Backbone as JSON, one array per atom type, in Angstrom:
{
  "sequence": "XXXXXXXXXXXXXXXXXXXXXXXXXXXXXXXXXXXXXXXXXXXXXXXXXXXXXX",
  "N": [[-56.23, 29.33, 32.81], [-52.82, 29.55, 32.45], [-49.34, 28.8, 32.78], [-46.01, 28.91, 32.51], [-43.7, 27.59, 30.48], [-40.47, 26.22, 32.31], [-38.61, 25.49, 30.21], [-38.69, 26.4, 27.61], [-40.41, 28.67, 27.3], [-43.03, 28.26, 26.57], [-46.62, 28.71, 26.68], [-48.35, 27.08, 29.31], [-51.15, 24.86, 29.75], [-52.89, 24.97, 32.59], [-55.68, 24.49, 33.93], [-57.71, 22.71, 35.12], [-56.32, 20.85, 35.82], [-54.1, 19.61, 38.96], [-52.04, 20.47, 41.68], [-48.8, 18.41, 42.0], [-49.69, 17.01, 39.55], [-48.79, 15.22, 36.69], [-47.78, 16.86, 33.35], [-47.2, 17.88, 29.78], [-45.07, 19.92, 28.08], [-46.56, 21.36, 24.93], [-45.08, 22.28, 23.0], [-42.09, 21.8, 23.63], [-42.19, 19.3, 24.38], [-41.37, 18.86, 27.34], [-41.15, 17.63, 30.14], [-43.2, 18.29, 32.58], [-44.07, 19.32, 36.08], [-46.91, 20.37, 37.81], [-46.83, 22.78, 39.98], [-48.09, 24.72, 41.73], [-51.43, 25.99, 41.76], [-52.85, 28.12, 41.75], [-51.84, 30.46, 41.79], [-49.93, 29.92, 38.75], [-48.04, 27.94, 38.32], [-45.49, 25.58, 36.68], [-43.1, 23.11, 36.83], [-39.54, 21.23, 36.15], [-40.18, 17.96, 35.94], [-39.45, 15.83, 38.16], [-36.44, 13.55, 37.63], [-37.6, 9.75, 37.95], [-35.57, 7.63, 39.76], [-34.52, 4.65, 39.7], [-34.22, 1.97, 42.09], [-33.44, -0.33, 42.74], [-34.57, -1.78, 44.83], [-33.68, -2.03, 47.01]],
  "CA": [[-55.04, 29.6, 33.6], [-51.49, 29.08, 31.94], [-47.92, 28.6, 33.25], [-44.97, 29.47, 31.67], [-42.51, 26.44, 30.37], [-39.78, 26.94, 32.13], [-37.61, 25.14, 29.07], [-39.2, 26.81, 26.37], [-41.6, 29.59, 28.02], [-44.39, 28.75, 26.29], [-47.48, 28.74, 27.78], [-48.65, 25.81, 29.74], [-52.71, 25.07, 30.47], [-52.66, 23.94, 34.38], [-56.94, 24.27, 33.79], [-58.26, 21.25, 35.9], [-54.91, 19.75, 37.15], [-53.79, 19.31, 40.51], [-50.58, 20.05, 42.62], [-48.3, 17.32, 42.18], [-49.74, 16.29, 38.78], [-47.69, 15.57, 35.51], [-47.9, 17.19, 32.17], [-46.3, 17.73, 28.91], [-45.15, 21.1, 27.01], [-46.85, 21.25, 23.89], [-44.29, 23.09, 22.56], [-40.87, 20.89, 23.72], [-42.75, 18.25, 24.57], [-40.9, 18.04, 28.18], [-42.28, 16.73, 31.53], [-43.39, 18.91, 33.59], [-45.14, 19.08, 37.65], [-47.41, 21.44, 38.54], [-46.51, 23.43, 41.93], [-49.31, 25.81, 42.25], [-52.55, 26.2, 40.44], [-53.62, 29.5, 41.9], [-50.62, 31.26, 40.62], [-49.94, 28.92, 37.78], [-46.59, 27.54, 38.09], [-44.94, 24.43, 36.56], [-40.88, 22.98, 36.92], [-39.31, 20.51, 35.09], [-40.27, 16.87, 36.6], [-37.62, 15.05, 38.9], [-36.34, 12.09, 37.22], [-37.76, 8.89, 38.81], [-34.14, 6.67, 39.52], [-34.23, 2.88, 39.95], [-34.15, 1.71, 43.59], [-32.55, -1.77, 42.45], [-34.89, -2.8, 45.12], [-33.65, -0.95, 48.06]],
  "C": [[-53.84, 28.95, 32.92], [-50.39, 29.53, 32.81], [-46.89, 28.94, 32.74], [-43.89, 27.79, 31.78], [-41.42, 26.89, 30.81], [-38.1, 25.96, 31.2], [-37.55, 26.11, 28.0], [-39.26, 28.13, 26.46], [-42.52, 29.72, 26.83], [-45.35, 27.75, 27.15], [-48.07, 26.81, 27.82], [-50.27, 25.65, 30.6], [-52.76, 24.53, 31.82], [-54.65, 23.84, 34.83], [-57.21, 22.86, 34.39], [-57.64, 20.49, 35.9], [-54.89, 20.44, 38.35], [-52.35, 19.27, 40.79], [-49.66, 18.54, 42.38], [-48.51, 16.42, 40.71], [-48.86, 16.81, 37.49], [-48.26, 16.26, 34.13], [-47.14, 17.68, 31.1], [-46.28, 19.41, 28.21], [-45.85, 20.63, 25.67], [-46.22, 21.4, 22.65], [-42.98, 22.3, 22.08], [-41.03, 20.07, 24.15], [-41.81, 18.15, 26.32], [-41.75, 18.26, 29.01], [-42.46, 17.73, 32.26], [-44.6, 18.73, 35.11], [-46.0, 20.01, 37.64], [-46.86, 21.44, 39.67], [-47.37, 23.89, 42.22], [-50.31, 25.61, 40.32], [-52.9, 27.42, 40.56], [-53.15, 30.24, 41.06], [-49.66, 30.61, 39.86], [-48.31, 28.99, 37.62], [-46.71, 25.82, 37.9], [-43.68, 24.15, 36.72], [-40.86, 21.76, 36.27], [-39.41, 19.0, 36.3], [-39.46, 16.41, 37.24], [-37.27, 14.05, 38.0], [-36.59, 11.02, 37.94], [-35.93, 7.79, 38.03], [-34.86, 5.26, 39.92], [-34.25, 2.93, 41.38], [-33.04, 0.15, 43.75], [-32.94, -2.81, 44.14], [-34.86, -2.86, 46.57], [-34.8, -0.23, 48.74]]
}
């Protein structure tokens, strides 16, 4: 099952990940989430910000 980068669009293996988990283009190396595994979608990661603690 592949995904489509959507930086790049190349293909992305989502094969035995999970919702919510991270992974990398192979391609443009960026971050990506899975959303769905059924119908194999990925998006580009959120950025985690600082909290400073908050």
């Amino acid at each position: 099952m592949t995904a489509q980068c959507p930086e790049c669009e190349a293909a992305i293996d989502v094969q035995g990940l999970m919702v919510g988990e991270i992974t990398f283009c192979p391609d443009c190396n960026a971050e990506l989430e899975v959303i769905n595994v059924e119908q194999p979608e990925v998006a580009l990661a959120p950025e985690v910000e600082e909290d400073w603690g908050e």
